[in-house]
C-alpha positions as a LaTeX table, in Angstrom:
\begin{tabular}{lrrr}
\hline
Residue & $x$ (\AA) & $y$ (\AA) & $z$ (\AA) \\
\hline
Met1 & 35.02 & $-94.47$ & 45.51 \\
Arg2 & 32.86 & $-91.37$ & 45.06 \\
Thr3 & 30.15 & $-93.49$ & 43.44 \\
Leu4 & 30.26 & $-96.12$ & 46.18 \\
Ala5 & 30.01 & $-93.43$ & 48.84 \\
Ala6 & 26.99 & $-91.92$ & 47.10 \\
Val7 & 25.31 & $-95.32$ & 46.86 \\
Ser8 & 25.81 & $-95.98$ & 50.57 \\
Gly9 & 23.92 & $-92.76$ & 51.40 \\
Phe10 & 20.64 & $-94.09$ & 49.99 \\
Pro11 & 18.15 & $-96.40$ & 51.72 \\
Pro12 & 18.75 & $-100.16$ & 51.29 \\
Ala13 & 15.82 & $-100.44$ & 48.87 \\
Val14 & 17.39 & $-97.93$ & 46.47 \\
Arg15 & 20.77 & $-99.66$ & 46.75 \\
Leu16 & 19.16 & $-102.98$ & 45.87 \\
Leu17 & 17.38 & $-101.48$ & 42.86 \\
Leu18 & 20.65 & $-99.98$ & 41.61 \\
Val19 & 22.29 & $-103.41$ & 41.69 \\
Asn20 & 19.07 & $-104.80$ & 40.23 \\
Gln21 & 19.37 & $-102.49$ & 37.22 \\
Leu22 & 22.94 & $-103.62$ & 36.62 \\
Gly23 & 21.69 & $-107.22$ & 36.69 \\
Val24 & 18.72 & $-106.43$ & 34.44 \\
Asn25 & 20.93 & $-104.92$ & 31.75 \\
Leu26 & 23.55 & $-107.63$ & 32.20 \\
Gly27 & 20.99 & $-110.37$ & 31.64 \\
Phe28 & 19.23 & $-108.54$ & 28.81 \\
Tyr29 & 22.32 & $-107.64$ & 26.77 \\
Leu30 & 23.82 & $-111.05$ & 27.46 \\
Leu31 & 21.11 & $-112.52$ & 25.24 \\
Ile32 & 19.17 & $-110.08$ & 23.07 \\
Pro33 & 22.04 & $-108.85$ & 20.79 \\
Tyr34 & 22.58 & $-112.45$ & 19.67 \\
Leu35 & 18.93 & $-113.48$ & 19.36 \\
Ala36 & 18.47 & $-112.47$ & 15.71 \\
Thr37 & 21.52 & $-114.51$ & 14.65 \\
His38 & 20.18 & $-117.52$ & 16.59 \\
Leu39 & 16.79 & $-117.28$ & 14.93 \\
Thr40 & 18.15 & $-117.04$ & 11.39 \\
Asp41 & 21.42 & $-118.99$ & 11.44 \\
Asp42 & 20.79 & $-121.63$ & 14.12 \\
Leu43 & 17.06 & $-122.22$ & 13.62 \\
Gly44 & 16.91 & $-121.40$ & 9.90 \\
Leu45 & 14.00 & $-118.97$ & 10.20 \\
Ser46 & 13.48 & $-116.40$ & 7.47 \\
Ala47 & 14.37 & $-112.76$ & 8.12 \\
Ala48 & 10.66 & $-111.92$ & 8.06 \\
Val49 & 9.82 & $-114.46$ & 10.77 \\
Ala50 & 12.82 & $-113.40$ & 12.86 \\
Gly51 & 11.67 & $-109.81$ & 12.51 \\
Leu52 & 8.20 & $-110.84$ & 13.68 \\
Val53 & 9.58 & $-112.50$ & 16.82 \\
Leu54 & 11.79 & $-109.53$ & 17.66 \\
Gly55 & 9.06 & $-107.03$ & 16.80 \\
Leu56 & 6.57 & $-108.72$ & 19.11 \\
Arg57 & 8.96 & $-108.24$ & 22.02 \\
Asn58 & 9.23 & $-104.52$ & 21.31 \\
Leu59 & 5.49 & $-104.16$ & 20.74 \\
Ser60 & 4.51 & $-106.01$ & 23.91 \\
Gln61 & 6.91 & $-103.88$ & 25.96 \\
Gln62 & 6.23 & $-100.45$ & 24.51 \\
Gly63 & 2.51 & $-101.05$ & 24.12 \\
Leu64 & 2.04 & $-102.12$ & 27.74 \\
Phe65 & 4.15 & $-99.56$ & 29.60 \\
Leu66 & 1.01 & $-97.74$ & 30.69 \\
Ile67 & $-0.46$ & $-100.93$ & 32.15 \\
Gly68 & 2.78 & $-101.59$ & 34.02 \\
Gly69 & 2.75 & $-98.08$ & 35.44 \\
Ser70 & $-0.86$ & $-98.38$ & 36.59 \\
Ala71 & $-0.13$ & $-101.74$ & 38.16 \\
Ala72 & 2.71 & $-100.17$ & 40.17 \\
Asp73 & 0.34 & $-97.47$ & 41.44 \\
Arg74 & $-2.50$ & $-99.80$ & 42.38 \\
Leu75 & $-0.74$ & $-103.01$ & 43.43 \\
Gly76 & 2.52 & $-101.59$ & 44.73 \\
Ala77 & 5.81 & $-101.21$ & 42.87 \\
Arg78 & 7.49 & $-104.05$ & 44.79 \\
Gly79 & 5.11 & $-106.76$ & 43.62 \\
Val80 & 5.17 & $-105.53$ & 40.02 \\
Ile81 & 8.99 & $-105.47$ & 39.97 \\
Ile82 & 9.12 & $-109.06$ & 41.26 \\
Ala83 & 6.47 & $-110.20$ & 38.77 \\
Gly84 & 8.32 & $-108.52$ & 35.90 \\
Cys85 & 11.63 & $-110.16$ & 36.71 \\
Gly86 & 9.89 & $-113.51$ & 37.15 \\
Leu87 & 8.27 & $-113.23$ & 33.72 \\
Arg88 & 11.62 & $-112.27$ & 32.16 \\
Thr89 & 13.11 & $-115.42$ & 33.74 \\
Leu90 & 10.40 & $-117.54$ & 32.15 \\
Gly91 & 10.69 & $-115.81$ & 28.78 \\
Phe92 & 14.44 & $-116.22$ & 28.51 \\
Ala93 & 14.19 & $-119.85$ & 29.66 \\
Leu94 & 11.72 & $-120.50$ & 26.82 \\
Phe95 & 14.22 & $-119.07$ & 24.33 \\
Ala96 & 16.70 & $-121.68$ & 25.58 \\
Leu97 & 14.34 & $-124.64$ & 25.71 \\
Gly98 & 12.05 & $-124.21$ & 22.71 \\
Asp99 & 12.67 & $-124.00$ & 18.95 \\
Ala100 & 9.07 & $-124.11$ & 17.70 \\
Leu101 & 7.67 & $-120.82$ & 16.46 \\
Pro102 & 4.77 & $-120.68$ & 18.99 \\
Val103 & 7.27 & $-121.14$ & 21.84 \\
Leu104 & 9.53 & $-118.42$ & 20.44 \\
Ile105 & 6.57 & $-116.04$ & 20.11 \\
Ala106 & 5.49 & $-116.78$ & 23.69 \\
Ala107 & 9.05 & $-116.18$ & 24.91 \\
Ser108 & 9.22 & $-112.89$ & 23.04 \\
Val109 & 5.87 & $-111.64$ & 24.34 \\
Leu110 & 6.66 & $-112.64$ & 27.93 \\
Ser111 & 10.05 & $-110.91$ & 27.75 \\
Gly112 & 8.44 & $-107.73$ & 26.48 \\
Leu113 & 5.64 & $-107.84$ & 29.05 \\
Ala114 & 8.27 & $-108.23$ & 31.77 \\
Gly115 & 9.98 & $-105.02$ & 30.69 \\
Ala116 & 6.64 & $-103.21$ & 30.54 \\
Leu117 & 6.03 & $-104.21$ & 34.17 \\
Phe118 & 9.32 & $-103.59$ & 35.94 \\
Asn119 & 10.63 & $-100.56$ & 34.01 \\
Pro120 & 7.96 & $-98.08$ & 35.25 \\
Ala121 & 7.72 & $-99.88$ & 38.61 \\
Val122 & 11.45 & $-99.63$ & 39.37 \\
Arg123 & 11.50 & $-95.92$ & 38.58 \\
Thr124 & 8.37 & $-95.40$ & 40.67 \\
Tyr125 & 9.99 & $-97.13$ & 43.64 \\
Val126 & 13.25 & $-95.16$ & 43.25 \\
Ala127 & 11.35 & $-91.86$ & 42.98 \\
Gln128 & 9.38 & $-92.64$ & 46.14 \\
Glu129 & 12.37 & $-93.82$ & 48.19 \\
Ala130 & 14.94 & $-91.22$ & 47.09 \\
Gly131 & 13.03 & $-88.22$ & 48.47 \\
Asp132 & 14.60 & $-84.94$ & 47.40 \\
Arg133 & 17.66 & $-86.75$ & 46.00 \\
Lys134 & 15.82 & $-88.12$ & 42.96 \\
Ala135 & 18.20 & $-86.63$ & 40.37 \\
Glu136 & 21.23 & $-88.14$ & 42.09 \\
Ala137 & 19.47 & $-91.50$ & 42.44 \\
Phe138 & 18.63 & $-91.56$ & 38.74 \\
Ala139 & 22.19 & $-90.52$ & 37.89 \\
Leu140 & 23.45 & $-93.57$ & 39.79 \\
Phe141 & 20.74 & $-95.60$ & 38.07 \\
Asn142 & 22.29 & $-94.62$ & 34.73 \\
Val143 & 25.77 & $-95.58$ & 35.95 \\
Phe144 & 24.68 & $-99.09$ & 36.98 \\
Ala145 & 22.55 & $-99.55$ & 33.86 \\
Thr146 & 25.41 & $-98.53$ & 31.55 \\
Ala147 & 27.84 & $-100.87$ & 33.31 \\
Gly148 & 25.40 & $-103.75$ & 32.86 \\
Ala149 & 24.89 & $-102.88$ & 29.18 \\
Leu150 & 28.66 & $-103.12$ & 28.65 \\
Leu151 & 29.26 & $-106.29$ & 30.66 \\
Gly152 & 26.29 & $-108.15$ & 29.17 \\
Pro153 & 27.52 & $-108.46$ & 25.56 \\
Leu154 & 31.04 & $-109.31$ & 26.76 \\
Leu155 & 29.75 & $-112.18$ & 28.91 \\
Gly156 & 27.36 & $-113.23$ & 26.17 \\
Ser157 & 30.13 & $-113.48$ & 23.59 \\
Leu158 & 32.03 & $-115.82$ & 25.92 \\
Leu159 & 28.99 & $-117.97$ & 26.70 \\
Leu160 & 28.18 & $-118.36$ & 23.01 \\
Phe161 & 31.21 & $-120.64$ & 22.70 \\
Gly162 & 29.02 & $-123.11$ & 24.57 \\
Gly163 & 26.04 & $-122.42$ & 22.34 \\
Phe164 & 23.06 & $-120.07$ & 22.40 \\
Arg165 & 21.21 & $-122.16$ & 24.98 \\
Ala166 & 24.03 & $-121.69$ & 27.49 \\
Ala167 & 23.75 & $-117.91$ & 27.10 \\
Ala168 & 19.93 & $-117.98$ & 27.33 \\
Leu169 & 19.92 & $-120.17$ & 30.46 \\
Thr170 & 22.54 & $-117.93$ & 32.07 \\
Ala171 & 20.43 & $-114.85$ & 31.32 \\
Ala172 & 17.38 & $-116.60$ & 32.77 \\
Gly173 & 19.44 & $-117.48$ & 35.83 \\
Val174 & 20.43 & $-113.84$ & 36.33 \\
Phe175 & 16.78 & $-112.80$ & 36.35 \\
Ala176 & 15.87 & $-115.67$ & 38.66 \\
Leu177 & 18.46 & $-114.46$ & 41.17 \\
Leu178 & 17.16 & $-110.90$ & 40.88 \\
Thr179 & 13.61 & $-112.10$ & 41.46 \\
Leu180 & 14.68 & $-113.98$ & 44.57 \\
Ala181 & 16.71 & $-111.05$ & 45.92 \\
Gln182 & 13.81 & $-108.64$ & 45.47 \\
Ala183 & 11.33 & $-111.02$ & 47.13 \\
Met184 & 13.64 & $-111.45$ & 50.13 \\
Val185 & 15.08 & $-107.95$ & 50.60 \\
Leu186 & 12.92 & $-105.32$ & 48.90 \\
Pro187 & 10.56 & $-103.88$ & 51.54 \\
Ala188 & 6.89 & $-103.46$ & 50.73 \\
Arg189 & 5.37 & $-100.00$ & 50.79 \\
Val190 & 1.87 & $-99.13$ & 51.92 \\
Val191 & $-0.26$ & $-98.70$ & 48.79 \\
Pro192 & $-3.00$ & $-96.05$ & 49.12 \\
Arg193 & $-6.46$ & $-97.35$ & 48.33 \\
Pro194 & $-7.37$ & $-96.31$ & 44.74 \\
Thr195 & $-10.01$ & $-93.60$ & 44.59 \\
Gly196 & $-11.10$ & $-94.15$ & 41.00 \\
Ser197 & $-10.84$ & $-96.45$ & 38.00 \\
Val198 & $-7.78$ & $-97.25$ & 35.93 \\
Leu199 & $-9.34$ & $-95.50$ & 32.95 \\
Gly200 & $-9.90$ & $-92.48$ & 35.16 \\
Asp201 & $-6.22$ & $-92.48$ & 36.09 \\
Trp202 & $-5.24$ & $-92.67$ & 32.42 \\
Arg203 & $-7.58$ & $-89.82$ & 31.54 \\
Glu204 & $-6.14$ & $-87.71$ & 34.35 \\
Val205 & $-2.54$ & $-88.28$ & 33.24 \\
Ala206 & $-3.28$ & $-87.95$ & 29.52 \\
Gly207 & $-5.29$ & $-84.81$ & 30.28 \\
Asn208 & $-2.36$ & $-83.19$ & 32.07 \\
Arg209 & $-1.37$ & $-80.84$ & 29.28 \\
Arg210 & 1.90 & $-79.78$ & 30.89 \\
Phe211 & 3.02 & $-83.39$ & 31.23 \\
Val212 & 1.92 & $-84.40$ & 27.74 \\
Ala213 & 3.75 & $-81.38$ & 26.31 \\
Phe214 & 6.89 & $-82.40$ & 28.22 \\
Ala215 & 6.65 & $-86.04$ & 27.09 \\
Leu216 & 6.30 & $-84.95$ & 23.47 \\
Ala217 & 9.13 & $-82.46$ & 23.82 \\
Met218 & 11.40 & $-85.23$ & 25.12 \\
Val219 & 10.94 & $-87.59$ & 22.16 \\
Gly220 & 14.31 & $-86.47$ & 20.81 \\
Met221 & 16.17 & $-87.86$ & 23.81 \\
Tyr222 & 15.19 & $-91.48$ & 23.25 \\
Gly223 & 15.19 & $-91.06$ & 19.47 \\
Met224 & 18.84 & $-90.00$ & 19.60 \\
Glu225 & 19.75 & $-92.64$ & 22.18 \\
Ser226 & 18.34 & $-95.36$ & 19.91 \\
Gln227 & 20.98 & $-94.46$ & 17.32 \\
Leu228 & 23.62 & $-96.04$ & 19.55 \\
Tyr229 & 22.30 & $-99.27$ & 18.04 \\
Leu230 & 21.77 & $-98.21$ & 14.42 \\
Leu231 & 23.42 & $-95.14$ & 12.91 \\
Leu232 & 26.54 & $-94.83$ & 15.07 \\
Pro233 & 27.52 & $-98.53$ & 14.81 \\
His234 & 27.06 & $-98.17$ & 11.06 \\
Ala235 & 29.37 & $-95.14$ & 11.11 \\
Ala236 & 32.00 & $-97.07$ & 13.11 \\
Arg237 & 31.93 & $-100.01$ & 10.69 \\
Gln238 & 32.00 & $-97.68$ & 7.69 \\
Ala239 & 35.00 & $-95.77$ & 9.05 \\
Thr240 & 37.15 & $-98.79$ & 9.93 \\
Gly241 & 35.78 & $-101.63$ & 7.87 \\
Arg242 & 35.67 & $-103.76$ & 11.03 \\
Ala243 & 32.62 & $-104.92$ & 12.95 \\
Gly244 & 34.63 & $-105.03$ & 16.17 \\
Ala245 & 34.92 & $-101.23$ & 16.14 \\
Val246 & 31.30 & $-101.06$ & 17.29 \\
Gly247 & 32.36 & $-102.20$ & 20.75 \\
Leu248 & 34.44 & $-99.05$ & 21.21 \\
Ile249 & 31.23 & $-97.00$ & 21.08 \\
Phe250 & 29.96 & $-98.62$ & 24.25 \\
Val251 & 33.37 & $-98.61$ & 25.92 \\
Val252 & 33.60 & $-94.83$ & 25.46 \\
Gly253 & 30.06 & $-94.35$ & 26.74 \\
Thr254 & 30.55 & $-96.58$ & 29.77 \\
Leu255 & 33.83 & $-94.94$ & 30.81 \\
Ala256 & 32.33 & $-91.47$ & 30.43 \\
Asn257 & 29.28 & $-92.49$ & 32.43 \\
Leu258 & 31.28 & $-94.02$ & 35.25 \\
Ala259 & 33.64 & $-91.05$ & 35.47 \\
Leu260 & 31.26 & $-88.12$ & 34.97 \\
Gln261 & 27.59 & $-88.97$ & 35.53 \\
Leu262 & 27.36 & $-88.48$ & 39.29 \\
Arg263 & 29.70 & $-85.48$ & 39.33 \\
Leu264 & 27.81 & $-83.79$ & 36.47 \\
Thr265 & 24.38 & $-84.31$ & 38.03 \\
Arg266 & 25.48 & $-83.06$ & 41.44 \\
Arg267 & 27.10 & $-79.96$ & 39.95 \\
Leu268 & 24.08 & $-79.00$ & 37.87 \\
Ala269 & 21.49 & $-79.88$ & 40.55 \\
Gly270 & 23.11 & $-77.35$ & 42.85 \\
Arg271 & 22.70 & $-74.52$ & 40.35 \\
Ser272 & 19.64 & $-72.34$ & 40.09 \\
Gly273 & 17.64 & $-71.84$ & 36.93 \\
Gly274 & 15.35 & $-74.85$ & 36.77 \\
Arg275 & 15.78 & $-78.44$ & 35.61 \\
Gly276 & 14.35 & $-77.57$ & 32.20 \\
Arg277 & 17.39 & $-75.43$ & 31.50 \\
Trp278 & 19.77 & $-78.36$ & 31.93 \\
Ile279 & 17.53 & $-80.80$ & 30.08 \\
Ala280 & 17.47 & $-78.46$ & 27.08 \\
Ala281 & 21.23 & $-78.01$ & 27.29 \\
Gly282 & 21.76 & $-81.77$ & 27.41 \\
Leu283 & 19.54 & $-82.36$ & 24.39 \\
Thr284 & 21.49 & $-79.72$ & 22.49 \\
Val285 & 24.83 & $-81.36$ & 23.29 \\
Ser286 & 23.48 & $-84.76$ & 22.21 \\
Ala287 & 22.18 & $-83.28$ & 18.96 \\
Leu288 & 25.60 & $-81.79$ & 18.20 \\
Gly289 & 27.10 & $-85.24$ & 18.68 \\
Phe290 & 25.84 & $-86.26$ & 15.26 \\
Met291 & 27.91 & $-83.62$ & 13.49 \\
Pro292 & 31.50 & $-84.98$ & 13.88 \\
Pro293 & 30.70 & $-88.32$ & 12.16 \\
Val294 & 29.60 & $-86.38$ & 9.07 \\
Leu295 & 33.25 & $-85.42$ & 8.53 \\
Val296 & 34.13 & $-89.02$ & 7.66 \\
Ala297 & 30.78 & $-90.28$ & 6.35 \\
Gly298 & 31.79 & $-89.90$ & 2.72 \\
Ala299 & 35.49 & $-90.66$ & 3.12 \\
Glu300 & 37.06 & $-93.07$ & 0.65 \\
Gly301 & 38.68 & $-96.17$ & 2.10 \\
Thr302 & 38.72 & $-97.35$ & 5.68 \\
Arg303 & 41.34 & $-96.32$ & 8.24 \\
Pro304 & 41.35 & $-96.54$ & 12.05 \\
Val305 & 41.92 & $-92.78$ & 12.33 \\
Leu306 & 38.52 & $-92.19$ & 10.72 \\
Leu307 & 36.94 & $-93.64$ & 13.86 \\
Leu308 & 37.98 & $-90.63$ & 15.96 \\
Pro309 & 35.22 & $-88.25$ & 14.77 \\
Val310 & 32.67 & $-91.01$ & 15.39 \\
Leu311 & 33.91 & $-91.52$ & 18.95 \\
Val312 & 33.86 & $-87.75$ & 19.56 \\
Gly313 & 30.24 & $-87.73$ & 18.45 \\
Val314 & 29.46 & $-90.68$ & 20.72 \\
Leu315 & 31.06 & $-88.88$ & 23.66 \\
Leu316 & 28.94 & $-85.77$ & 23.01 \\
Leu317 & 25.80 & $-87.89$ & 22.74 \\
Tyr318 & 26.52 & $-89.56$ & 26.07 \\
Leu319 & 27.38 & $-86.27$ & 27.77 \\
Gly320 & 24.08 & $-84.82$ & 26.66 \\
Leu321 & 22.15 & $-87.87$ & 27.83 \\
Met322 & 23.96 & $-87.81$ & 31.17 \\
Thr323 & 22.92 & $-84.18$ & 31.57 \\
Ala324 & 19.27 & $-84.53$ & 30.57 \\
Gln325 & 18.10 & $-87.96$ & 31.72 \\
Pro326 & 18.38 & $-87.72$ & 35.53 \\
Phe327 & 16.57 & $-84.38$ & 35.61 \\
Ala328 & 13.85 & $-85.63$ & 33.25 \\
Met329 & 13.26 & $-88.67$ & 35.47 \\
Glu330 & 13.22 & $-86.38$ & 38.51 \\
Leu331 & 10.59 & $-84.08$ & 37.03 \\
Ile332 & 8.06 & $-86.69$ & 35.91 \\
Pro333 & 6.50 & $-87.49$ & 39.33 \\
Ser334 & 6.09 & $-83.77$ & 40.06 \\
Phe335 & 3.54 & $-83.19$ & 37.29 \\
Gly336 & 0.66 & $-84.69$ & 39.27 \\
Arg337 & $-0.50$ & $-86.71$ & 42.25 \\
Thr338 & 2.02 & $-88.96$ & 43.98 \\
Glu339 & $-0.49$ & $-91.82$ & 43.76 \\
Leu340 & $-0.12$ & $-91.75$ & 39.95 \\
Thr341 & 3.69 & $-91.77$ & 39.76 \\
Gly342 & 3.78 & $-95.13$ & 38.00 \\
Thr343 & 1.13 & $-94.07$ & 35.49 \\
Phe344 & 3.11 & $-90.93$ & 34.66 \\
Tyr345 & 6.24 & $-93.00$ & 34.07 \\
Gly346 & 4.26 & $-95.54$ & 32.07 \\
Leu347 & 2.84 & $-92.98$ & 29.67 \\
Phe348 & 6.19 & $-91.24$ & 29.35 \\
Tyr349 & 7.89 & $-94.50$ & 28.36 \\
Ala350 & 5.09 & $-95.41$ & 25.97 \\
Val351 & 5.54 & $-92.11$ & 24.15 \\
Ser352 & 9.32 & $-92.53$ & 24.19 \\
Gly353 & 9.09 & $-96.05$ & 22.82 \\
Val354 & 6.97 & $-94.93$ & 19.89 \\
Ala355 & 9.41 & $-92.07$ & 19.29 \\
Ala356 & 12.42 & $-94.39$ & 19.30 \\
Ala357 & 10.72 & $-96.76$ & 16.83 \\
Ala358 & 9.69 & $-93.90$ & 14.53 \\
Thr359 & 13.18 & $-92.40$ & 14.68 \\
Gly360 & 14.72 & $-95.77$ & 13.83 \\
Ala361 & 12.46 & $-96.10$ & 10.79 \\
Gly362 & 13.15 & $-92.54$ & 9.64 \\
Val363 & 16.91 & $-92.75$ & 10.13 \\
Gly364 & 16.94 & $-96.16$ & 8.43 \\
Trp365 & 15.22 & $-94.62$ & 5.41 \\
Ala366 & 17.77 & $-91.79$ & 5.39 \\
Met367 & 20.62 & $-94.33$ & 5.58 \\
Asp368 & 19.20 & $-96.21$ & 2.61 \\
Ala369 & 18.86 & $-92.94$ & 0.70 \\
Ala370 & 22.49 & $-92.07$ & 1.49 \\
Thr371 & 23.59 & $-95.49$ & 0.23 \\
His372 & 21.79 & $-94.98$ & $-3.09$ \\
Arg373 & 23.62 & $-91.81$ & $-4.10$ \\
Gly374 & 21.80 & $-89.59$ & $-1.68$ \\
Pro375 & 23.56 & $-87.04$ & 0.55 \\
Val376 & 25.77 & $-88.87$ & 3.06 \\
Trp377 & 24.96 & $-86.28$ & 5.72 \\
Leu378 & 21.20 & $-86.87$ & 5.60 \\
Pro379 & 20.78 & $-89.40$ & 8.48 \\
Tyr380 & 23.06 & $-87.36$ & 10.74 \\
Ala381 & 21.23 & $-84.15$ & 9.89 \\
Cys382 & 17.91 & $-85.83$ & 10.75 \\
Cys383 & 19.20 & $-86.77$ & 14.21 \\
Thr384 & 20.64 & $-83.30$ & 14.81 \\
Ala385 & 17.38 & $-81.66$ & 13.75 \\
Leu386 & 15.38 & $-83.97$ & 16.02 \\
Gly387 & 17.58 & $-83.21$ & 19.02 \\
Leu388 & 17.60 & $-79.45$ & 18.49 \\
Thr389 & 13.84 & $-79.43$ & 18.02 \\
Ser390 & 13.37 & $-81.26$ & 21.31 \\
Ala391 & 15.81 & $-78.93$ & 23.05 \\
Ala392 & 13.93 & $-75.90$ & 21.74 \\
Ala393 & 10.61 & $-77.37$ & 22.87 \\
Val394 & 11.88 & $-78.03$ & 26.41 \\
Ala395 & 13.44 & $-74.55$ & 26.56 \\
Leu396 & 10.08 & $-73.07$ & 25.52 \\
Leu397 & 8.26 & $-75.00$ & 28.26 \\
His398 & 10.88 & $-73.80$ & 30.73 \\
Arg399 & 10.49 & $-70.17$ & 29.73 \\
His400 & 6.71 & $-70.39$ & 29.98 \\
Arg401 & 7.05 & $-71.89$ & 33.48 \\
Ala402 & 5.24 & $-75.04$ & 32.34 \\
Leu403 & 7.67 & $-77.36$ & 34.14 \\
Pro404 & 7.66 & $-78.15$ & 37.87 \\
Arg405 & 10.29 & $-76.20$ & 39.76 \\
Leu406 & 11.95 & $-78.36$ & 42.38 \\
Pro407 & 14.04 & $-77.39$ & 45.39 \\
Ala408 & 17.80 & $-77.89$ & 45.27 \\
Pro409 & 19.01 & $-81.05$ & 47.02 \\
Pro410 & 20.16 & $-80.61$ & 50.64 \\
Ala411 & 23.85 & $-81.00$ & 49.81 \\
Ala412 & 23.60 & $-78.33$ & 47.17 \\
Ser413 & 21.86 & $-75.83$ & 49.40 \\
Ala414 & 24.11 & $-76.11$ & 52.44 \\
Gly415 & 26.40 & $-73.24$ & 53.20 \\
Pro416 & 26.21 & $-69.50$ & 52.69 \\
Asp417 & 27.91 & $-69.56$ & 49.32 \\
Ser418 & 25.62 & $-72.14$ & 47.79 \\
Pro419 & 23.09 & $-71.16$ & 45.12 \\
Ala420 & 19.63 & $-70.27$ & 46.34 \\
Pro421 & 17.10 & $-73.10$ & 46.03 \\
Glu422 & 14.54 & $-72.97$ & 43.28 \\
Asp423 & 10.95 & $-72.05$ & 43.89 \\
Pro424 & 8.66 & $-74.90$ & 44.99 \\
Cys425 & 6.45 & $-76.48$ & 42.37 \\
Pro426 & 3.79 & $-73.92$ & 41.47 \\
Ser427 & 0.13 & $-74.68$ & 41.18 \\
Pro428 & $-1.42$ & $-75.61$ & 37.81 \\
Asp429 & $-2.88$ & $-72.12$ & 37.56 \\
Ala430 & 0.54 & $-70.57$ & 38.01 \\
Met431 & 1.84 & $-72.72$ & 35.19 \\
Ser432 & $-0.34$ & $-70.88$ & 32.73 \\
Ala433 & 0.80 & $-67.48$ & 33.90 \\
Thr434 & 2.34 & $-64.89$ & 31.62 \\
Pro435 & 5.61 & $-66.19$ & 30.13 \\
Asp436 & 8.84 & $-64.94$ & 31.61 \\
Pro437 & 10.10 & $-62.28$ & 29.15 \\
Arg438 & 13.77 & $-62.86$ & 29.93 \\
Pro439 & 15.91 & $-65.04$ & 27.69 \\
Leu440 & 16.59 & $-68.60$ & 28.85 \\
Ser441 & 20.18 & $-67.80$ & 29.79 \\
Glu442 & 18.97 & $-65.11$ & 32.22 \\
Thr443 & 16.06 & $-66.98$ & 33.79 \\
Arg444 & 16.68 & $-68.02$ & 37.39 \\
\hline
\end{tabular}
């Protein structure tokens, strides 16, 4: 009820985009987790060719985030969101209707391009519509996204009884409905006339040293989150000997998100000290989440009780992400001009995508090393080190006043006993001022 009440307090456009994100994740996870099996088992493609098809989807999405962000700035977020969902509809329909390799490659590229378009555009639209309640809006965004990510595989597993094409056509249908709903309901915003070139916009954003430092400092967040699909499922299977145990990882995360995300964000947003403080704290908690699974990584035999440390680690990872993500999304538009909000999100997601891919490769190497008589704790230690390094980097930026300082939301600042609001965002010159000599725990 608390979540529904919070949703009703936002403009209709934000409410639609929250439901849209649930549908996006529902449609995506309804299909993509089963695509590799379809390519290899149903179509008889080699693992190398299947990897090429899947890799092209990731490459076309992560490599084009910046273009999607610029398109949202120059053409309007609404049109880019609609175009992205339309392309995803076409891409998933091609997966259902075509078995030839050129068709599969086209479907993969279109699906990735779709994500590159609507991911930055949706966040740009939410940031513009939510006003000074951005953190709360992005917290709700996480709630709806997590619910969709849980429901998608469950629905997909049921539809697969009717064959892969039934699942693919259903996923395409979900995106077709989303496209139609956005075209009918999502209001258009006035798009300011661009004052320069696209390359000029990219140079301005890439030349924003405070933003680039923040984006690089945050690579640990998405690197750790990507292990929900690699290292932690491996730990769950290793502990229990059952592939079905992987589903419990996402059940725990979804329940925690639904129960705690909004409450946690509201509580922390009303406290003084700067968003960077809570982002660093969240990254630290997520990093510590990789320590409990180490306790059972080298255990002999498989028993259900060995899953408990893995689930504790998953819960810590989710709690950290729930703490850090909404505030990170809230900060991004404040690094520069409002007219470049989409470009800022685009570059941030491009950096994060590269970080997630690099982390996956590094952790995969560490997992292989652990399998071949290497230390069993190595992949977990790599993730912990990555998270703590990111947390330390964000804390350093916070102490040096290199992060925008945003006012507390209205609900948090009402009443005489509420914490004092933070300072408004300082000018770029103030950002390079002498670092605050006080420790992070004392900075307000």
